């Protein structure tokens, strides 16, 4: 565990390991400048100054490691607000590894996961919600998730929370004034007004938490393709992915295991699961596949139930319609190119074979995912704190509505304020920081 205040010198590979054009080794701390001077020799007569990229050679003692670029970023104009050095060497694991080994010989230690960003937070360059956004951005699955992370990184969450903190502070000031000057301020009136405002703030916080949307941004929208054997589930999967992912044959029972594929629709990651056709008579292997299909249906955010439009609706189809009736579901009538033997209200008519209406299926998936364009809170930790703060605001409102003494409500308002402070990191302890930054990768 890293202690809260520390500025010894740390180093890590900031680029992904493996083969690549360049590898960047990042160094931060009080010894970064010295490390730069010891390891790096600029070519020719270049002046060494902060924020200037230099070309030269990097050494481990007398041994030449590589020709590389290096940049010194002196405090406080750096990512961590400490002195930072970056060595841009040739890619591949060897060179960067040798640079790190040379650094470890001169009082530089390997960085912990997220330690650079942790220092940026501890040195006051960014608040906690913005630090967390760095990792969300790196791990973002799709454009919508990255947009939400950038909004958080540029202070969207902080601004939202800070505005609420100011509102709660105003309420507290009002309550305190009423307590301090009972002869000037009518207590009932103050209580009534505070209760209304407190309730409104709680509602605003709760409205900012959309767990479902936050989860979809994080892990993607889960869609299960199901139906009887041979209705064209695998054909639809392939058509949506624009590739030959699953085996398609005219033999019913072709797909047994779940076949997965992901695609981006409107900036959102959509995870498709093609499943075994559901029917009564099946051998052992197929039966296991059918069990898996049923559990995919249960876990899906949306079930696409495929029916063969060219054949009259069978008793088995009716049973599947019944079975999926309570799921979030869209009925798809496939094989429309062969004719339409029946129709169902709200069903989408397609042909996976000719590609007819496949774009409509994509549009429908994006619409059913229903991610609001503005999502104030998208992190699990922020939503948990927002709900907790809302609980205290509500409990303050209820106390005031029931004529309880003002100072009782003041305690709840205080706790709400402190809880909001945990989002931005006004109030943190080491355990919280460890849990936030342990999600990070080394070098960030
Ligand atoms: N005419 C026509 N044939 C289709 C269409 N979609 C699929 N097929 C054919 O229907 C047969 C079954 O297609 P699959 O995609 O394997 O069906 P499935 O639902 O995955 O079948 P199982 O894996 O056995 O459950 C294949 O011969 C496909 O070429 C379509 O829209 N029109
Ligand atoms: Mg199949």
Tab-separated table of C-alpha atoms and ligand atoms in Angstrom:
chain	number	residue	atom	x	y	z
A	1	UNK	CA	0.000	0.000	0.000
A	2	UNK	CA	1.233	3.469	-0.894
A	3	UNK	CA	1.069	6.111	1.787
A	4	UNK	CA	-1.065	9.177	1.152
A	5	UNK	CA	1.694	11.777	0.778
A	6	UNK	CA	4.771	10.661	-1.032
A	7	UNK	CA	6.840	12.045	-3.827
A	8	UNK	CA	9.588	9.535	-4.235
A	9	UNK	CA	10.308	8.804	-7.863
A	10	UNK	CA	8.306	6.237	-9.779
A	11	UNK	CA	8.553	4.810	-13.280
A	12	UNK	CA	6.514	2.568	-15.533
A	13	UNK	CA	5.911	1.652	-19.125
A	14	UNK	CA	3.064	3.923	-20.261
A	15	UNK	CA	2.371	2.166	-23.562
A	16	UNK	CA	1.002	-1.392	-23.952
A	17	UNK	CA	3.668	-4.111	-23.781
A	18	UNK	CA	4.618	-6.038	-26.896
A	19	UNK	CA	5.682	-5.123	-30.419
A	20	UNK	CA	4.976	-1.585	-31.550
A	21	UNK	CA	6.506	1.509	-33.104
A	22	UNK	CA	7.395	3.259	-29.881
A	23	UNK	CA	7.393	2.489	-26.182
A	24	UNK	CA	7.075	5.285	-23.638
A	25	UNK	CA	8.645	5.025	-20.201
A	26	UNK	CA	7.253	7.623	-17.843
A	27	UNK	CA	9.033	8.830	-14.699
A	28	UNK	CA	7.558	11.123	-12.029
A	29	UNK	CA	8.805	12.537	-8.745
A	30	UNK	CA	11.537	14.586	-7.161
A	31	UNK	CA	14.266	12.501	-8.806
A	32	UNK	CA	12.875	12.643	-12.359
A	33	UNK	CA	15.115	15.490	-13.470
A	34	UNK	CA	18.194	13.700	-12.111
A	35	UNK	CA	17.140	10.489	-13.867
A	36	UNK	CA	16.872	12.425	-17.121
A	37	UNK	CA	20.383	13.848	-16.678
A	38	UNK	CA	21.916	10.507	-15.764
A	39	UNK	CA	20.338	8.354	-18.489
A	40	UNK	CA	19.876	10.677	-21.444
A	41	UNK	CA	22.463	12.454	-23.600
A	42	UNK	CA	20.914	14.889	-26.095
A	43	UNK	CA	22.468	14.890	-29.558
A	44	UNK	CA	24.239	18.014	-30.874
A	45	UNK	CA	23.664	21.387	-29.286
A	46	UNK	CA	20.014	21.133	-28.284
A	47	UNK	CA	19.032	23.194	-25.267
A	48	UNK	CA	17.469	21.216	-22.488
A	49	UNK	CA	14.293	22.978	-21.411
A	50	UNK	CA	10.948	21.944	-20.015
A	51	UNK	CA	8.291	20.698	-22.459
A	52	UNK	CA	10.738	20.389	-25.318
A	53	UNK	CA	11.156	17.088	-27.148
A	54	UNK	CA	14.822	16.184	-27.574
A	55	UNK	CA	16.595	13.580	-29.659
A	56	UNK	CA	19.522	11.681	-28.211
A	57	UNK	CA	20.825	8.465	-26.734
A	58	UNK	CA	19.833	6.651	-23.610
A	59	UNK	CA	22.360	4.733	-21.526
A	60	UNK	CA	22.525	2.306	-18.641
A	61	UNK	CA	25.852	3.421	-17.161
A	62	UNK	CA	28.217	3.250	-20.153
A	63	UNK	CA	26.078	0.798	-22.077
A	64	UNK	CA	24.052	2.333	-24.895
A	65	UNK	CA	20.415	1.174	-24.752
A	66	UNK	CA	18.798	3.023	-27.658
A	67	UNK	CA	18.497	6.180	-29.693
A	68	UNK	CA	15.335	7.874	-28.516
A	69	UNK	CA	13.329	11.027	-27.903
A	70	UNK	CA	12.953	12.404	-24.398
A	71	UNK	CA	10.910	15.161	-22.861
A	72	UNK	CA	11.211	16.813	-19.487
A	73	UNK	CA	8.062	18.350	-18.001
A	74	UNK	CA	8.928	20.299	-14.903
A	75	UNK	CA	6.466	20.768	-12.040
A	76	UNK	CA	3.807	21.993	-11.846
A	77	UNK	CA	3.051	21.818	-15.590
A	78	UNK	CA	2.837	18.041	-15.804
A	79	UNK	CA	0.336	15.210	-15.518
A	80	UNK	CA	1.198	14.602	-11.853
A	81	UNK	CA	2.238	18.203	-11.049
A	82	UNK	CA	5.625	16.726	-10.146
A	83	UNK	CA	8.704	16.718	-12.374
A	84	UNK	CA	7.939	14.215	-15.125
A	85	UNK	CA	10.176	12.689	-17.770
A	86	UNK	CA	9.116	10.581	-20.702
A	87	UNK	CA	11.508	8.492	-22.774
A	88	UNK	CA	10.099	7.583	-26.188
A	89	UNK	CA	12.175	4.586	-27.223
A	90	UNK	CA	11.812	2.052	-29.984
A	91	UNK	CA	8.967	-0.367	-29.361
A	92	UNK	CA	9.149	-3.991	-28.257
A	93	UNK	CA	9.630	-5.186	-24.706
A	94	UNK	CA	13.441	-5.233	-24.573
A	95	UNK	CA	14.399	-1.565	-24.835
A	96	UNK	CA	11.762	-0.279	-22.404
A	97	UNK	CA	12.683	-3.060	-19.977
A	98	UNK	CA	16.360	-1.997	-20.074
A	99	UNK	CA	15.413	1.647	-19.526
A	100	UNK	CA	13.334	0.672	-16.498
A	101	UNK	CA	16.162	-1.475	-15.117
A	102	UNK	CA	18.574	1.473	-15.510
A	103	UNK	CA	16.110	3.702	-13.633
A	104	UNK	CA	15.697	1.193	-10.792
A	105	UNK	CA	19.468	1.405	-10.214
A	106	UNK	CA	19.235	5.143	-9.397
A	107	UNK	CA	16.617	5.353	-6.685
A	108	UNK	CA	13.541	5.123	-8.892
A	109	UNK	CA	10.955	2.482	-8.048
A	110	UNK	CA	8.271	0.747	-10.145
A	111	UNK	CA	4.935	2.610	-10.075
A	112	UNK	CA	1.830	0.969	-8.622
A	113	UNK	CA	-1.279	0.703	-10.838
A	114	UNK	CA	-2.778	4.170	-11.287
A	115	UNK	CA	-0.073	5.854	-9.220
A	116	UNK	CA	0.581	8.666	-11.719
A	117	UNK	CA	-3.103	9.616	-11.715
A	118	UNK	CA	-3.258	9.170	-7.945
A	119	UNK	CA	-0.485	11.746	-7.643
A	120	UNK	CA	-2.327	14.071	-10.030
A	121	UNK	CA	-5.278	13.830	-7.612
A	122	UNK	CA	-3.214	14.170	-4.418
A	123	UNK	CA	-1.439	17.203	-5.862
A	124	UNK	CA	-4.790	18.828	-6.594
A	125	UNK	CA	-4.587	18.794	-10.384
A	126	UNK	CA	-7.821	16.849	-10.805
A	127	UNK	CA	-10.572	15.798	-8.411
A	128	UNK	CA	-11.416	12.176	-7.719
A	129	UNK	CA	-14.274	11.829	-10.206
A	130	UNK	CA	-12.020	13.160	-12.948
A	131	UNK	CA	-9.222	10.786	-11.955
A	132	UNK	CA	-11.641	7.874	-12.178
A	133	UNK	CA	-12.722	9.048	-15.620
A	134	UNK	CA	-9.187	8.527	-16.920
A	135	UNK	CA	-9.552	4.782	-16.452
A	136	UNK	CA	-13.111	4.765	-17.784
A	137	UNK	CA	-11.889	6.476	-20.926
A	138	UNK	CA	-9.069	3.983	-21.427
A	139	UNK	CA	-11.471	1.066	-20.984
A	140	UNK	CA	-14.426	2.590	-22.854
A	141	UNK	CA	-16.354	0.129	-25.017
A	142	UNK	CA	-17.816	2.240	-27.774
A	143	UNK	CA	-18.251	5.906	-28.462
A	144	UNK	CA	-21.136	6.494	-26.030
A	145	UNK	CA	-19.060	5.162	-23.126
A	146	UNK	CA	-16.050	7.218	-24.159
A	147	UNK	CA	-18.205	10.341	-24.468
A	148	UNK	CA	-19.539	9.767	-20.940
A	149	UNK	CA	-15.960	9.324	-19.674
A	150	UNK	CA	-14.769	12.492	-21.413
A	151	UNK	CA	-17.687	14.399	-19.908
A	152	UNK	CA	-16.565	13.146	-16.491
A	153	UNK	CA	-12.893	13.822	-17.261
A	154	UNK	CA	-13.583	17.406	-18.217
A	155	UNK	CA	-15.446	17.978	-14.977
A	156	UNK	CA	-19.087	17.214	-15.855
A	157	UNK	CA	-19.678	15.088	-12.755
A	158	UNK	CA	-17.730	17.466	-10.541
A	159	UNK	CA	-19.797	20.440	-11.741
A	160	UNK	CA	-23.073	18.546	-11.170
A	161	UNK	CA	-22.040	17.481	-7.652
A	162	UNK	CA	-20.559	20.850	-6.716
A	163	UNK	CA	-23.793	22.625	-7.680
A	164	UNK	CA	-25.683	20.241	-5.397
A	165	UNK	CA	-23.169	20.763	-2.612
A	166	UNK	CA	-23.815	24.480	-2.841
A	167	UNK	CA	-27.581	23.933	-2.676
A	168	UNK	CA	-27.260	21.725	0.414
A	169	UNK	CA	-24.888	24.240	1.991
A	170	UNK	CA	-27.534	26.951	1.433
A	171	UNK	CA	-30.136	24.777	3.139
A	172	UNK	CA	-27.819	24.210	6.068
A	173	UNK	CA	-27.140	27.927	6.322
A	174	UNK	CA	-30.889	28.583	6.439
A	175	UNK	CA	-31.416	25.983	9.151
A	176	UNK	CA	-28.488	27.290	11.178
A	177	UNK	CA	-29.809	30.848	10.931
A	178	UNK	CA	-33.237	29.726	12.142
A	179	UNK	CA	-31.596	27.921	15.062
A	180	UNK	CA	-29.391	30.899	15.941
A	181	UNK	CA	-32.038	33.599	15.624
A	182	UNK	CA	-35.287	32.023	16.770
A	183	UNK	CA	-36.850	35.391	17.530
A	184	UNK	CA	-36.270	36.710	14.000
A	185	UNK	CA	-36.959	33.657	11.884
A	186	UNK	CA	-40.257	31.795	12.043
A	187	UNK	CA	-39.218	28.173	12.679
A	188	UNK	CA	-42.239	26.546	11.014
A	189	UNK	CA	-41.774	28.590	7.897
A	190	UNK	CA	-38.045	27.798	7.717
A	191	UNK	CA	-38.795	24.102	8.265
A	192	UNK	CA	-41.452	23.984	5.558
A	193	UNK	CA	-39.269	25.660	2.984
A	194	UNK	CA	-36.230	23.521	3.792
A	195	UNK	CA	-38.305	20.334	3.563
A	196	UNK	CA	-39.536	21.189	0.056
A	197	UNK	CA	-36.073	22.088	-1.196
A	198	UNK	CA	-34.430	19.091	0.434
A	199	UNK	CA	-36.923	16.745	-1.217
A	200	UNK	CA	-36.336	18.386	-4.600
A	201	UNK	CA	-32.563	17.921	-4.274
A	202	UNK	CA	-33.019	14.264	-3.338
A	203	UNK	CA	-35.154	13.764	-6.431
A	204	UNK	CA	-32.582	15.447	-8.624
A	205	UNK	CA	-29.893	13.104	-7.296
A	206	UNK	CA	-32.020	9.999	-7.770
A	207	UNK	CA	-32.908	11.065	-11.311
A	208	UNK	CA	-29.191	11.326	-12.078
A	209	UNK	CA	-28.701	7.626	-11.295
A	210	UNK	CA	-29.590	5.405	-14.227
A	211	UNK	CA	-28.077	2.046	-13.277
A	212	UNK	CA	-29.269	0.277	-16.371
A	213	UNK	CA	-27.805	2.842	-18.768
A	214	UNK	CA	-24.556	2.973	-16.776
A	215	UNK	CA	-24.236	-0.814	-16.956
A	216	UNK	CA	-24.940	-0.839	-20.700
A	217	UNK	CA	-22.209	1.757	-21.256
A	218	UNK	CA	-19.834	-0.351	-19.222
A	219	UNK	CA	-20.488	-3.854	-20.495
A	220	UNK	CA	-22.726	-3.437	-23.539
A	221	UNK	CA	-26.317	-4.270	-24.466
A	222	UNK	CA	-26.959	-8.037	-24.230
A	223	UNK	CA	-29.155	-9.391	-27.011
A	224	UNK	CA	-30.191	-13.053	-27.329
A	225	UNK	CA	-31.371	-14.449	-30.666
A	226	UNK	CA	-33.800	-17.257	-30.036
A	227	UNK	CA	-36.446	-19.300	-31.780
A	228	UNK	CA	-37.122	-22.741	-33.130
A	229	UNK	CA	-34.491	-24.630	-35.114
A	230	UNK	CA	-33.974	-23.430	-38.693
A	231	UNK	CA	-35.776	-20.096	-38.392
A	232	UNK	CA	-32.585	-18.234	-39.353
A	233	UNK	CA	-31.050	-17.117	-36.036
A	234	UNK	CA	-27.486	-17.810	-37.133
A	235	UNK	CA	-28.201	-16.185	-40.499
A	236	UNK	CA	-29.371	-13.032	-38.708
A	237	UNK	CA	-26.290	-13.058	-36.441
A	238	UNK	CA	-24.044	-13.254	-39.508
A	239	UNK	CA	-26.005	-10.531	-41.306
A	240	UNK	CA	-25.741	-8.162	-38.330
A	241	UNK	CA	-22.032	-8.809	-37.876
A	242	UNK	CA	-21.417	-8.671	-41.643
A	243	UNK	CA	-19.321	-11.811	-41.350
A	244	UNK	CA	-19.630	-15.550	-41.531
A	245	UNK	CA	-19.465	-16.131	-37.761
A	246	UNK	CA	-21.919	-18.992	-37.129
A	247	UNK	CA	-22.474	-22.115	-39.196
A	248	UNK	CA	-25.670	-21.955	-41.262
A	249	UNK	CA	-27.210	-25.086	-42.800
A	250	UNK	CA	-30.677	-26.200	-43.740
A	251	UNK	CA	-30.442	-28.964	-41.108
A	252	UNK	CA	-32.503	-28.073	-38.011
A	253	UNK	CA	-30.335	-28.162	-34.882
A	254	UNK	CA	-27.155	-26.773	-36.481
A	255	UNK	CA	-26.241	-24.418	-33.634
A	256	UNK	CA	-25.708	-26.110	-30.291
A	257	UNK	CA	-23.386	-23.963	-28.258
A	258	UNK	CA	-23.873	-20.219	-27.883
A	259	UNK	CA	-22.154	-18.235	-30.635
A	260	UNK	CA	-21.292	-14.688	-29.615
A	261	UNK	CA	-20.446	-11.582	-31.528
A	262	UNK	CA	-20.213	-7.883	-30.746
A	263	UNK	CA	-20.820	-4.821	-32.837
A	264	UNK	CA	-21.117	-1.098	-32.323
A	265	UNK	CA	-24.486	0.451	-33.070
A	266	UNK	CA	-24.837	4.210	-32.651
A	267	UNK	CA	-21.707	4.219	-30.479
A	268	UNK	CA	-23.012	1.528	-28.131
A	269	UNK	CA	-21.478	-1.939	-27.816
A	270	UNK	CA	-24.108	-4.587	-28.553
A	271	UNK	CA	-23.319	-8.181	-27.565
A	272	UNK	CA	-25.251	-10.749	-29.591
A	273	UNK	CA	-25.747	-14.366	-28.534
A	274	UNK	CA	-26.951	-16.796	-31.184
A	275	UNK	CA	-28.512	-19.784	-29.457
A	276	UNK	CA	-29.558	-23.354	-30.164
A	277	UNK	CA	-33.047	-23.696	-31.645
A	278	UNK	CA	-35.540	-24.618	-28.938
A	279	UNK	CA	-37.450	-27.869	-29.522
A	280	UNK	CA	-38.693	-30.883	-27.607
A	281	UNK	CA	-36.922	-33.833	-29.214
A	282	UNK	CA	-33.216	-33.221	-28.962
A	283	UNK	CA	-30.190	-35.412	-28.249
A	284	UNK	CA	-28.025	-34.907	-25.162
A	285	UNK	CA	-25.722	-32.316	-26.721
A	286	UNK	CA	-28.555	-30.325	-28.227
A	287	UNK	CA	-30.482	-30.422	-24.937
A	288	UNK	CA	-27.531	-28.846	-23.156
A	289	UNK	CA	-27.479	-26.201	-25.906
A	290	UNK	CA	-31.188	-25.555	-25.346
A	291	UNK	CA	-30.589	-25.098	-21.595
A	292	UNK	CA	-27.917	-22.556	-22.458
A	293	UNK	CA	-30.295	-20.819	-24.841
A	294	UNK	CA	-32.841	-20.514	-22.036
A	295	UNK	CA	-30.321	-18.989	-19.663
A	296	UNK	CA	-29.178	-16.539	-22.385
A	297	UNK	CA	-32.820	-15.506	-22.770
A	298	UNK	CA	-33.088	-14.949	-19.030
A	299	UNK	CA	-29.951	-12.786	-18.867
A	300	UNK	CA	-30.579	-10.712	-21.975
A	301	UNK	CA	-31.451	-7.027	-22.029
A	302	UNK	CA	-33.425	-7.817	-25.160
A	303	UNK	CA	-34.630	-11.091	-26.678
A	304	UNK	CA	-35.071	-11.274	-30.438
A	305	UNK	CA	-37.621	-14.025	-30.990
A	306	UNK	CA	-37.371	-15.249	-34.561
A	307	UNK	CA	-40.275	-16.916	-36.320
A	308	UNK	CA	-40.407	-18.325	-39.848
A	309	UNK	CA	-42.845	-16.008	-41.661
A	310	UNK	CA	-43.215	-18.327	-44.633
A	311	UNK	CA	-44.839	-21.107	-42.570
A	312	UNK	CA	-48.054	-20.911	-40.556
A	313	UNK	CA	-47.523	-20.296	-36.850
A	314	UNK	CA	-46.967	-23.678	-35.159
A	315	UNK	CA	-47.885	-24.847	-31.662
A	316	UNK	CA	-44.146	-24.735	-30.823
A	317	UNK	CA	-43.992	-21.090	-31.927
A	318	UNK	CA	-47.010	-20.341	-29.722
A	319	UNK	CA	-45.222	-21.969	-26.791
A	320	UNK	CA	-42.115	-19.821	-27.382
A	321	UNK	CA	-44.247	-16.685	-27.660
A	322	UNK	CA	-45.725	-17.622	-24.308
A	323	UNK	CA	-42.358	-18.468	-22.760
A	324	UNK	CA	-40.778	-15.129	-23.714
A	325	UNK	CA	-43.878	-12.997	-23.083
A	326	UNK	CA	-42.514	-11.508	-19.865
A	327	UNK	CA	-39.001	-10.828	-21.274
A	328	UNK	CA	-38.022	-7.558	-22.898
A	329	UNK	CA	-38.689	-8.904	-26.367
A	330	UNK	CA	-38.933	-8.068	-30.041
A	331	UNK	CA	-40.573	-10.471	-32.474
A	332	UNK	CA	-38.825	-10.856	-35.815
A	333	UNK	CA	-40.534	-12.523	-38.754
A	334	UNK	CA	-37.745	-13.939	-40.899
A	335	UNK	CA	-37.759	-15.474	-44.377
A	336	UNK	CA	-40.206	-12.879	-45.675
A	337	UNK	CA	-38.680	-13.397	-49.101
A	338	UNK	CA	-40.483	-16.771	-49.166
A	339	UNK	CA	-43.877	-15.243	-48.405
A	340	UNK	CA	-45.868	-14.222	-45.378
A	341	UNK	CA	-48.113	-16.932	-43.979
A	342	UNK	CA	-49.168	-14.825	-40.972
A	343	UNK	CA	-48.442	-11.534	-39.287
A	344	UNK	CA	-48.202	-10.361	-35.682
A	345	UNK	CA	-48.689	-6.831	-34.360
A	346	UNK	CA	-45.389	-5.031	-33.679
A	347	UNK	CA	-43.290	-7.710	-35.373
A	348	UNK	CA	-40.465	-6.675	-37.666
A	349	UNK	CA	-40.429	-8.399	-41.047
A	350	UNK	CA	-37.006	-9.227	-42.395
A	351	UNK	CA	-35.053	-11.576	-44.588
A	352	UNK	CA	-31.673	-12.559	-43.203
A	353	UNK	CA	-30.895	-14.236	-46.524
A	354	UNK	CA	-31.520	-11.216	-48.784
A	355	UNK	CA	-30.577	-8.580	-46.194
A	356	UNK	CA	-34.009	-6.982	-46.250
A	357	UNK	CA	-34.611	-4.798	-43.155
A	358	UNK	CA	-31.347	-5.729	-41.425
A	359	UNK	CA	-30.749	-1.979	-40.994
A	360	UNK	CA	-34.149	-1.767	-39.318
A	361	UNK	CA	-32.989	-4.439	-36.836
A	362	UNK	CA	-29.885	-2.339	-36.071
A	363	UNK	CA	-32.019	0.791	-35.572
A	364	UNK	CA	-34.358	-1.159	-33.331
A	365	UNK	CA	-31.486	-2.425	-31.140
A	366	UNK	CA	-30.239	1.113	-30.645
A	367	UNK	CA	-33.739	2.358	-29.840
A	368	UNK	CA	-34.442	-0.479	-27.371
A	369	UNK	CA	-31.144	0.135	-25.555
A	370	UNK	CA	-32.522	3.623	-24.842
A	371	UNK	CA	-29.420	5.337	-23.469
A	372	UNK	CA	-30.260	8.942	-22.598
A	373	UNK	CA	-27.940	11.406	-24.313
A	374	UNK	CA	-27.179	13.163	-21.034
A	375	UNK	CA	-26.233	10.867	-18.173
A	376	UNK	CA	-24.944	12.863	-15.209
A	377	UNK	CA	-23.670	9.855	-13.227
A	378	UNK	CA	-22.346	6.711	-14.859
A	379	UNK	CA	-20.056	5.225	-12.232
A	380	UNK	CA	-21.274	2.663	-9.723
A	381	UNK	CA	-19.408	4.398	-6.906
A	382	UNK	CA	-20.914	7.800	-7.713
A	383	UNK	CA	-24.423	6.396	-7.944
A	384	UNK	CA	-24.089	4.612	-4.605
A	385	UNK	CA	-23.007	7.866	-2.956
A	386	UNK	CA	-25.722	9.857	-4.734
A	387	UNK	CA	-28.385	7.445	-3.473
A	388	UNK	CA	-26.978	7.640	0.049
A	389	UNK	CA	-26.975	11.457	-0.047
A	390	UNK	CA	-30.541	11.416	-1.399
A	391	UNK	CA	-31.609	9.171	1.496
A	392	UNK	CA	-30.298	11.689	4.017
A	393	UNK	CA	-31.939	14.596	2.192
A	394	UNK	CA	-35.245	12.722	2.223
A	395	UNK	CA	-34.883	11.850	5.853
A	396	UNK	CA	-34.227	15.540	6.632
A	397	UNK	CA	-37.366	16.483	4.677
A	398	UNK	CA	-39.468	13.894	6.511
A	399	UNK	CA	-38.181	15.029	9.908
A	400	UNK	CA	-39.055	18.636	9.093
A	401	UNK	CA	-42.480	17.704	7.735
A	402	UNK	CA	-43.190	15.809	10.958
A	403	UNK	CA	-42.325	18.832	13.053
A	404	UNK	CA	-39.117	17.340	14.466
A	405	UNK	CA	-36.568	19.862	15.771
A	406	UNK	CA	-34.470	21.690	13.153
A	407	UNK	CA	-31.135	20.484	14.503
A	408	UNK	CA	-32.154	16.888	13.823
A	409	UNK	CA	-32.609	17.719	10.132
A	410	UNK	CA	-29.324	19.602	10.198
A	411	UNK	CA	-27.496	16.359	11.043
A	412	UNK	CA	-28.938	14.659	7.958
A	413	UNK	CA	-28.100	17.639	5.770
A	414	UNK	CA	-24.536	17.528	7.054
A	415	UNK	CA	-24.211	13.844	6.256
A	416	UNK	CA	-25.638	14.429	2.770
A	417	UNK	CA	-23.028	17.114	2.195
A	418	UNK	CA	-20.195	14.895	3.375
A	419	UNK	CA	-21.406	12.028	1.213
A	420	UNK	CA	-21.384	14.256	-1.866
A	421	UNK	CA	-17.845	15.250	-0.953
A	422	UNK	CA	-16.764	11.642	-1.360
A	423	UNK	CA	-17.648	11.757	-5.072
A	424	UNK	CA	-15.239	14.575	-5.822
A	425	UNK	CA	-12.732	13.436	-3.226
A	426	UNK	CA	-13.067	16.428	-0.866
A	427	UNK	CA	-13.227	13.814	1.818
A	428	UNK	CA	-11.133	10.719	1.172
A	429	UNK	CA	-9.219	8.155	3.085
A	430	UNK	CA	-6.478	5.846	1.959
A	431	UNK	CA	-8.786	2.834	1.703
A	432	UNK	CA	-11.035	4.654	-0.741
A	433	UNK	CA	-8.048	5.759	-2.836
A	434	UNK	CA	-6.657	2.225	-2.867
A	435	UNK	CA	-9.966	0.855	-4.089
A	436	UNK	CA	-10.347	3.521	-6.788
A	437	UNK	CA	-6.811	3.301	-8.131
A	438	UNK	CA	-6.410	-0.472	-7.941
A	439	UNK	CA	-8.628	-0.658	-11.071
A	440	UNK	CA	-6.039	1.289	-13.009
A	441	UNK	CA	-3.314	-0.035	-15.237
A	442	UNK	CA	0.343	0.465	-14.414
A	443	UNK	CA	1.757	3.493	-16.239
A	444	UNK	CA	-1.354	5.655	-15.945
B	1	LIG	N1	-35.142	-18.008	-47.948
B	1	LIG	C1	-34.573	-17.724	-46.810
B	1	LIG	N2	-33.828	-18.639	-46.172
B	1	LIG	C2	-33.262	-18.327	-45.013
B	1	LIG	C3	-33.407	-17.045	-44.432
B	1	LIG	N3	-32.725	-17.042	-43.278
B	1	LIG	C4	-32.157	-18.246	-43.138
B	1	LIG	N4	-32.478	-19.037	-44.184
B	1	LIG	C5	-32.097	-20.429	-44.403
B	1	LIG	O1	-32.660	-21.204	-43.358
B	1	LIG	C6	-31.792	-22.282	-43.007
B	1	LIG	C7	-31.512	-22.234	-41.524
B	1	LIG	O2	-30.792	-21.059	-41.239
B	1	LIG	P1	-29.953	-20.882	-39.884
B	1	LIG	O3	-29.494	-19.486	-39.861
B	1	LIG	O4	-28.935	-21.951	-39.782
B	1	LIG	O5	-31.083	-21.141	-38.842
B	1	LIG	P2	-30.966	-21.279	-37.246
B	1	LIG	O6	-32.176	-20.682	-36.674
B	1	LIG	O7	-29.672	-20.772	-36.782
B	1	LIG	O8	-31.043	-22.837	-37.079
B	1	LIG	P3	-30.481	-23.760	-35.871
B	1	LIG	O9	-29.093	-23.371	-35.621
B	1	LIG	O10	-30.608	-25.124	-36.407
B	1	LIG	O11	-31.390	-23.545	-34.721
B	1	LIG	C8	-30.553	-22.097	-43.881
B	1	LIG	O12	-30.656	-22.945	-44.990
B	1	LIG	C9	-30.604	-20.643	-44.289
B	1	LIG	O13	-29.966	-20.422	-45.522
B	1	LIG	C10	-34.193	-16.086	-45.125
B	1	LIG	O14	-34.399	-14.945	-44.710
B	1	LIG	N5	-34.770	-16.494	-46.298
B	2	LIG	MG1	-28.146	-21.622	-35.829
